[in-house]
Short mmCIF file of C-alpha atoms in Angstrom, two decimals:
data_model
loop_
_atom_site.label_atom_id
_atom_site.label_comp_id
_atom_site.label_asym_id
_atom_site.label_seq_id
_atom_site.Cartn_x
_atom_site.Cartn_y
_atom_site.Cartn_z
CA MET A 18 2.22 23.56 -0.24
CA SER A 19 5.26 23.89 -0.88
CA GLN A 20 6.82 25.88 -4.16
CA VAL A 21 7.75 22.90 -6.75
CA VAL A 22 10.28 23.32 -8.62
CA GLY A 23 10.77 21.98 -11.80
CA ILE A 24 11.81 18.20 -13.40
CA PRO A 25 15.71 18.02 -14.36
CA ASP A 26 17.30 18.02 -16.83
CA PRO A 27 16.80 13.93 -18.52
CA GLY A 28 21.08 14.07 -18.32
CA SER A 29 21.18 14.94 -14.85
CA PRO A 30 20.52 13.19 -12.17
CA PRO A 31 16.85 13.19 -10.35
CA ARG A 32 15.73 15.40 -7.58
CA TYR A 33 14.18 14.25 -4.83
CA ALA A 34 12.80 13.38 -1.97
CA ALA A 35 11.87 10.23 0.11
CA VAL A 36 8.82 10.13 1.25
CA ILE A 37 8.47 7.44 3.65
CA ARG A 38 5.55 6.70 6.02
CA ALA A 39 6.31 5.16 9.32
CA TYR A 40 4.85 4.01 12.91
CA GLN A 41 7.80 3.95 14.32
CA CYS A 42 12.35 4.20 14.24
CA THR A 43 13.09 0.66 13.80
CA PRO A 44 16.44 -0.47 12.89
CA LEU A 45 15.37 -1.74 9.65
CA LEU A 46 13.95 2.13 9.06
CA LEU A 47 17.83 2.85 9.61
CA GLU A 48 19.33 0.25 7.24
CA VAL A 49 16.47 1.99 4.78
CA VAL A 50 17.87 5.79 4.89
CA GLU A 51 21.57 4.77 5.00
CA ALA A 52 20.82 2.21 1.58
CA LEU A 53 18.75 5.33 0.51
CA ARG A 54 22.36 7.87 0.80
CA ARG A 55 24.47 5.46 0.00
CA GLN A 56 23.17 5.68 -4.06
CA THR A 57 24.87 7.71 -6.66
CA ALA A 58 21.81 9.29 -6.55
CA PRO A 59 21.19 10.37 -3.77
CA PRO A 60 18.42 11.72 -2.14
CA THR A 61 17.63 15.58 -1.03
CA ARG A 62 15.69 15.41 1.55
CA LEU A 63 13.70 12.87 4.03
CA ILE A 64 10.45 13.20 4.42
CA ILE A 65 8.84 11.37 7.57
CA VAL A 66 5.47 10.82 7.86
CA ASP A 67 5.45 10.02 11.54
CA SER A 68 1.85 8.40 12.52
CA SER A 69 2.81 7.75 16.15
CA LEU A 70 2.03 9.95 17.73
CA ASP A 71 4.72 9.60 19.67
CA PRO A 72 7.60 12.96 20.13
CA ARG A 73 9.61 10.77 21.00
CA VAL A 74 9.47 8.79 18.11
CA SER A 75 9.76 11.67 16.14
CA GLY A 76 12.73 12.90 17.84
CA ALA A 77 14.21 9.60 16.62
CA PHE A 78 12.76 10.53 12.74
CA GLU A 79 14.81 13.65 13.48
CA LYS A 80 18.04 12.72 14.71
CA LEU A 81 18.15 10.50 11.46
CA GLY A 82 17.83 14.68 9.66
CA ALA A 83 14.10 13.76 8.07
CA ASP A 84 11.75 16.45 8.14
CA VAL A 85 8.41 14.79 10.65
CA VAL A 86 5.58 15.51 9.14
CA THR A 87 2.89 14.96 11.49
CA TYR A 88 0.38 13.13 10.59
CA PRO A 89 -3.16 13.50 12.64
CA ALA A 90 -4.59 11.96 16.07
CA GLU A 91 -7.49 10.24 13.86
CA GLU A 92 -7.82 6.53 11.57
CA PHE A 93 -4.83 5.48 9.39
CA ASN A 94 -5.24 6.18 5.78
CA PHE A 95 -2.49 5.39 3.76
CA SER A 96 -3.09 7.44 0.94
CA LYS A 97 -4.05 11.09 3.32
CA ALA A 98 0.01 9.95 4.81
CA ILE A 99 1.48 9.12 1.43
CA ASN A 100 -0.36 13.45 0.51
CA LEU A 101 0.47 14.62 4.15
CA GLY A 102 4.36 13.32 2.77
CA VAL A 103 4.18 14.58 -0.73
CA GLU A 104 2.77 18.99 -0.01
CA ALA A 105 5.78 18.90 1.66
CA ASN A 106 8.00 17.68 -0.76
CA ASP A 107 9.54 21.19 -2.90
CA GLN A 108 11.64 18.74 -5.46
CA PRO A 109 9.87 18.18 -8.70
CA LEU A 110 9.38 13.78 -7.89
CA THR A 111 8.99 12.17 -5.19
CA LEU A 112 10.26 9.42 -3.76
CA ILE A 113 7.32 6.69 -2.99
CA ILE A 114 8.78 4.01 -0.79
CA SER A 115 8.41 1.64 2.04
CA SER A 116 10.02 2.15 5.74
CA HIS A 117 10.52 -1.62 5.06
CA MET A 118 11.88 -2.21 1.28
CA LEU A 119 16.13 -2.17 1.52
CA ILE A 120 17.71 -0.60 -1.24
CA HIS A 121 20.93 -2.70 -1.93
CA ALA A 122 22.42 -1.42 -5.16
CA PRO A 123 24.58 1.32 -5.29
CA ASP A 124 23.10 2.80 -8.83
CA LEU A 125 19.58 1.38 -8.87
CA ILE A 126 17.79 4.81 -8.60
CA ALA A 127 20.27 6.47 -11.19
CA LYS A 128 20.14 4.00 -13.65
CA GLY A 129 15.97 3.53 -13.33
CA TRP A 130 14.78 7.24 -14.68
CA GLN A 131 17.45 7.03 -16.57
CA ALA A 132 16.32 3.76 -18.20
CA ALA A 133 12.41 5.46 -17.83
CA LEU A 134 14.07 8.87 -19.86
CA SER A 135 15.39 6.79 -21.96
CA GLY A 136 11.69 5.16 -22.54
CA GLY A 137 9.87 8.34 -23.08
CA MET A 138 7.73 7.95 -19.76
CA ASP A 139 8.56 10.10 -16.46
CA ILE A 140 7.19 6.80 -13.80
CA VAL A 141 9.04 4.43 -12.78
CA TYR A 142 8.75 2.17 -10.15
CA TRP A 143 10.73 -1.48 -8.09
CA ARG A 144 8.54 -4.03 -7.31
CA HIS A 145 10.98 -7.75 -6.26
CA PRO A 146 10.91 -10.57 -8.43
CA PRO A 147 6.80 -11.43 -8.28
CA TYR A 148 8.74 -15.19 -8.43
CA LYS A 149 11.11 -17.87 -7.83
CA ASP A 150 13.24 -18.36 -10.58
CA ALA A 151 12.56 -14.93 -12.02
CA PRO A 152 16.25 -13.43 -14.11
CA HIS A 153 17.66 -10.68 -11.89
CA GLU A 154 16.34 -8.04 -12.65
CA CYS A 155 13.30 -7.48 -15.77
CA ARG A 156 11.78 -3.83 -17.15
CA HIS A 157 8.68 -3.66 -17.93
CA VAL A 158 6.97 -1.38 -20.32
CA MET A 159 3.28 -0.93 -18.11
CA THR A 160 0.38 0.00 -20.53
CA SER A 161 -3.41 -0.01 -20.13
CA ARG A 162 -2.91 -2.45 -22.18
CA ASN A 163 -0.96 -5.18 -19.60
CA PHE A 164 -2.82 -3.56 -16.31
CA ASP A 165 -4.67 -5.81 -14.72
CA GLY A 166 -5.15 -3.63 -11.90
CA ARG A 167 -2.83 -6.20 -9.98
CA ASN A 168 0.91 -5.52 -11.48
CA GLY A 169 0.50 -0.86 -11.54
CA LEU A 170 2.60 1.38 -9.94
CA SER A 171 3.39 0.38 -6.30
CA ASN A 172 3.60 2.37 -3.52
CA THR A 173 6.08 0.04 -1.50
CA MET A 174 9.00 2.16 -4.53
CA ALA A 175 7.55 4.50 -7.44
CA MET A 176 10.12 8.05 -8.50
CA ILE A 177 6.68 10.13 -10.54
CA PRO A 178 7.13 13.82 -10.23
CA THR A 179 5.19 15.73 -7.99
CA GLN A 180 3.17 17.78 -9.27
CA LEU A 181 1.72 14.36 -11.26
CA LEU A 182 1.06 13.91 -7.52
CA ARG A 183 -0.45 17.55 -6.66
CA GLU A 184 -2.45 17.70 -10.15
CA ARG A 185 -4.77 13.82 -9.09
CA PRO A 186 -3.20 12.81 -5.07
CA PHE A 187 -4.51 9.03 -4.05
CA ARG A 188 -7.99 8.66 -3.11
CA GLU A 189 -8.02 8.39 0.48
CA GLU A 190 -11.93 6.72 -0.01
CA VAL A 191 -10.44 3.79 -1.86
CA PHE A 192 -9.36 1.82 1.81
CA SER A 193 -6.62 -0.91 0.19
CA ALA A 194 -5.35 -0.72 -3.72
CA GLU A 195 -4.37 3.04 -3.41
CA ASP A 196 -1.80 2.66 -5.93
CA GLN A 197 -3.57 0.42 -8.30
CA GLU A 198 -5.71 2.79 -8.25
CA TRP A 199 -4.05 6.08 -9.30
CA THR A 200 -2.24 3.94 -11.70
CA ARG A 201 -5.80 3.65 -14.05
CA TYR A 202 -6.67 6.88 -13.20
CA TYR A 203 -3.31 7.35 -15.08
CA PHE A 204 -3.29 5.64 -17.83
CA ALA A 205 -6.63 7.00 -18.62
CA SER A 206 -5.91 10.40 -18.59
CA ARG A 207 -2.43 10.64 -18.98
CA ARG A 208 -2.29 8.30 -21.72
CA ARG A 209 1.15 8.02 -20.66
CA ALA A 210 3.60 4.36 -19.71
CA MET A 211 4.79 3.68 -17.05
CA LEU A 212 8.58 2.05 -16.07
CA ARG A 213 8.24 -1.51 -13.68
CA ILE A 214 11.74 -2.96 -12.80
CA ASP A 215 11.65 -5.87 -11.51
CA THR A 216 15.27 -6.69 -9.29
CA ARG A 217 16.74 -8.59 -7.11
CA ASP A 218 18.39 -5.72 -5.56
CA VAL A 219 15.36 -4.88 -3.42
CA SER A 220 14.13 -6.27 -0.68
CA TYR A 221 10.70 -6.21 1.22
CA ASN A 222 11.16 -6.99 4.95
CA ASN A 223 8.36 -6.27 6.08
CA PRO A 224 6.53 -8.70 8.96
CA ASN A 225 3.42 -8.44 7.79
CA HIS A 226 3.84 -9.30 4.25
CA ASN A 227 4.06 -13.63 4.53
CA ALA A 228 1.95 -16.06 4.21
CA GLY A 229 2.10 -16.75 7.85
CA THR A 230 0.38 -12.94 8.52
CA TRP A 231 -1.52 -13.00 6.34
CA SER A 232 -5.05 -12.65 7.12
CA GLU A 233 -7.89 -12.69 5.08
CA THR A 234 -9.18 -9.68 5.99
CA LYS A 235 -6.40 -8.38 4.68
CA LEU A 236 -6.75 -10.60 1.09
CA LEU A 237 -10.01 -9.34 0.95
CA ARG A 238 -9.85 -5.77 1.72
CA GLU A 239 -6.80 -5.96 -1.05
CA GLU A 240 -9.68 -8.41 -3.44
CA LEU A 241 -12.25 -6.10 -2.89
CA ALA A 242 -10.24 -2.41 -3.07
CA ILE A 243 -9.30 -3.96 -6.85
CA GLY A 244 -12.47 -5.18 -7.56
CA TYR A 245 -14.87 -2.02 -7.03
CA PHE A 246 -12.45 1.03 -7.91
CA VAL A 247 -9.77 -1.22 -10.21
CA ASN A 248 -11.79 -3.58 -11.65
CA ARG A 249 -15.26 -3.75 -11.76
CA ARG A 250 -14.88 -7.27 -14.52
CA LEU A 251 -13.92 -8.37 -10.36
CA LEU A 252 -17.60 -7.45 -9.73
CA LEU A 253 -18.84 -9.77 -11.84
CA PRO A 254 -21.55 -12.26 -10.82
CA ASP A 255 -19.46 -15.01 -12.69
CA ARG A 256 -16.73 -14.58 -11.30
CA ILE A 257 -19.01 -13.85 -7.96
CA VAL A 258 -20.36 -17.31 -8.72
CA ILE A 259 -16.86 -18.40 -9.09
CA ARG A 260 -16.01 -17.45 -5.37
CA PHE A 261 -19.18 -19.10 -4.22
CA LEU A 262 -18.29 -23.05 -5.58
CA ARG A 263 -14.83 -23.34 -5.40
CA GLY A 264 -16.32 -22.36 -0.81
CA VAL A 265 -18.52 -25.57 -1.80
CA LEU A 266 -15.69 -27.30 -2.75
CA ALA A 267 -13.42 -26.66 -0.21
CA THR A 268 -16.66 -27.46 1.92
CA VAL A 269 -16.62 -31.02 0.31
CA ARG A 270 -13.02 -30.98 0.53
CA ARG A 271 -13.18 -30.94 4.86
CA ARG A 272 -10.74 -26.93 4.79
CA PRO A 273 -13.01 -24.89 6.54
CA GLU A 274 -10.68 -22.39 6.35
CA LYS A 275 -10.10 -22.23 2.26
CA ALA A 276 -13.90 -22.87 2.52
CA ARG A 277 -14.85 -19.30 5.37
CA VAL A 278 -12.30 -17.47 3.11
CA HIS A 279 -14.61 -18.21 -0.40
CA PHE A 280 -17.85 -17.72 1.24
CA GLY A 281 -16.89 -14.70 2.60
CA PHE A 282 -15.02 -13.30 -1.15
CA ALA A 283 -18.36 -14.22 -2.29
CA TRP A 284 -21.00 -12.56 -0.40
CA ALA A 285 -18.46 -9.40 -0.03
CA MET A 286 -17.83 -9.74 -3.90
CA THR A 287 -21.81 -8.99 -4.17
CA LYS A 288 -23.18 -6.02 -1.95
CA ALA A 289 -19.83 -4.29 -3.50
CA ASN A 290 -22.21 -4.26 -6.50
CA PHE A 291 -25.32 -1.52 -4.72
CA LYS A 292 -22.90 0.19 -1.98
CA GLN A 293 -19.64 1.43 -2.01
CA PRO A 294 -17.75 -0.46 0.33
CA ASN A 295 -15.78 0.82 3.14
CA ALA A 296 -13.14 -0.53 5.41
CA LYS A 297 -10.31 0.94 7.05
CA SER A 298 -6.94 0.96 5.40
CA ARG A 299 -4.15 -0.30 8.10
CA TYR A 300 -4.68 -3.62 7.68
CA PHE A 301 -3.16 -4.79 10.92
#
């Protein structure tokens, strides 16, 4: 395990390693890396956690100038992949960023980090605005009061002190929503805020993340993980009854696919009240 150096002074640029989980060296990944290097505060290190088990892919990552951490020959787990990257990081900050997350503004990271420090926070995360008519950029101070189990830390792009991730890694049994579960832990144990920045200066270009490719399985896993590990309110009988009734309504309206989804949710939530759900971490 690499030794972590201290957090820099508030007035200095952030010193961080970018940790990326990948199994292919795609043209988009090259764009993501180049956008990071064009930042006014670029990463000191680029760490790619490689789950390809292919020496040719690892070699391509190394040509990008990355330090490659090889994921073991076992079932892939998002939490474990992030944790492996954090273990290899000797910088005070870790930028967890998806291989599909493209940054469009060269000062995005520096400005976001300084905004967090100015507000007394040491965690900042970025998302594309969730609504079409949202402003270009909007900043939100996130606390336990406005955290709903879905709007917390995003491992799509988040800057976090490395020591925090060492002290409490992402839980591998959280097969989905591991970032939301970590948010719940942070608010409960640290009682500090995070800064969320919704901005059009980032775009998430995962081909598997859109209405045409979302699967019932993916939606169910996310809902189950949030319900069991983050917000148990979702597993209470009234929520289950609502899901069941929505399934009945979809059946009456002759929408069998919708009905199947709602009945599936109701059954899975019922079982989760008696036994911890278990699912694979990879969606696709």
